[in-house]
Amino acid sequence: MYSEKVMDHFANPRNTGVIENPSGEGTVGNPTCGDLMTIYITVNDENVITDIKFKTFGCGAAIATSSMITEMAIGKTIDEALKISRNDVAEELDGLPPVKMHCSNLAADALTKAIENYQEKQANA
């Protein structure tokens, strides 16, 4: 049902935790399944994501997609990270069961919200 990559990221999630005073923070949830995900980012002066962490309350697929998107986004510029799509996350995990595709949506949406939060802070600085 789940690929080896999904199981690895579920059993050994990367970049878990909270960043104190993050450059940006984004939280999304799916009331239907109960998944809740927050992504924190640190962005340097060149608009590169230098640190990224997540906290997820949800199923194994939600944890795996959170972990994978942090690996995909770190080291990328804000513009590059915004291009990471829902399908990109699922493909990097060698696929997700159709009933779990919404988890990749949450991960991509949480990253987008964190970036938008960063951009809002920059505009108001």
C-alpha positions in Angstrom: 0.0 0.0 0.0 2.8 2.5 0.9 6.1 2.8 -0.8 9.4 2.2 1.0 10.1 6.0 0.9 6.7 6.7 2.6 7.4 4.2 5.3 11.0 5.5 5.8 9.8 9.1 6.2 7.0 8.0 8.5 9.3 5.9 10.7 12.3 8.3 10.5 10.8 11.8 9.9 13.3 14.5 9.0 13.3 18.1 10.3 10.7 17.6 13.0 10.3 20.3 15.7 9.7 24.0 16.0 11.8 27.0 15.0 11.7 29.7 17.6 11.1 33.1 15.9 10.8 31.7 12.4 11.0 33.8 9.3 7.6 32.3 8.3 5.1 29.8 9.7 2.1 28.1 8.1 -0.6 25.9 9.5 -3.2 23.9 7.6 -5.6 21.3 8.5 -8.1 18.9 7.1 -11.2 18.6 9.3 -12.4 15.5 7.4 -9.5 13.4 8.4 -8.2 15.3 11.4 -4.7 16.0 10.0 -3.0 19.2 11.3 0.3 20.4 10.0 2.6 23.4 10.8 5.7 24.2 8.8 8.3 26.7 10.1 11.0 28.3 7.9 14.1 30.4 8.3 15.1 32.4 5.3 18.4 34.2 4.8 19.1 37.5 3.1 19.3 35.8 -0.3 15.7 34.5 0.1 17.0 31.0 0.6 15.3 28.6 3.0 18.2 27.7 5.4 16.2 25.8 8.0 12.8 24.2 8.0 10.9 22.2 10.6 7.4 20.7 11.0 4.9 19.5 13.5 2.2 17.2 12.2 -0.7 15.6 14.0 -2.1 13.0 11.6 -1.7 9.7 9.8 1.5 8.1 8.6 1.1 9.7 5.1 0.7 13.1 6.6 3.9 12.7 8.6 5.8 11.3 5.5 4.6 14.2 3.3 5.6 16.8 5.9 9.0 15.2 6.2 9.5 15.0 2.4 8.5 18.6 1.7 11.0 19.8 4.2 13.8 17.9 2.4 12.6 19.2 -1.0 12.4 22.9 0.2 15.6 23.3 2.2 18.3 25.2 0.3 15.8 26.5 -2.3 15.0 30.1 -2.9 11.5 31.3 -1.9 10.5 31.3 -5.6 11.8 27.8 -6.2 10.1 26.5 -3.1 6.7 28.0 -4.2 6.9 25.9 -7.3 6.9 22.6 -5.3 3.5 21.2 -6.2 1.3 18.7 -4.5 2.1 16.1 -7.1 5.8 16.7 -6.7 5.6 15.7 -3.1 3.7 12.5 -3.9 6.1 11.7 -6.8 9.2 12.1 -4.5 7.6 9.6 -2.1 7.2 7.1 -5.1 3.4 7.7 -4.9 0.6 7.7 -2.3 -2.6 5.7 -2.3 -5.4 7.8 -3.9 -7.2 8.0 -0.5 -4.0 9.6 1.0 -3.3 12.2 -1.8 -4.8 14.9 0.3 -1.8 14.6 2.6 0.5 15.8 -0.1 -1.9 18.7 -0.6 -1.6 19.6 3.1 2.2 19.6 3.0 2.4 21.8 -0.1 -0.3 24.1 1.3 1.5 24.4 4.6 4.8 25.3 2.9 3.0 27.9 0.8 1.4 29.4 3.9 4.8 29.6 5.7 6.2 31.4 2.6 3.3 33.8 2.4 3.7 34.5 6.1 7.4 35.3 5.5 6.5 37.6 2.6 3.9 39.4 4.7 6.5 40.0 7.4 9.0 41.3 4.8 6.4 43.7 3.3 5.5 45.1 6.8 9.1 45.4 7.9 
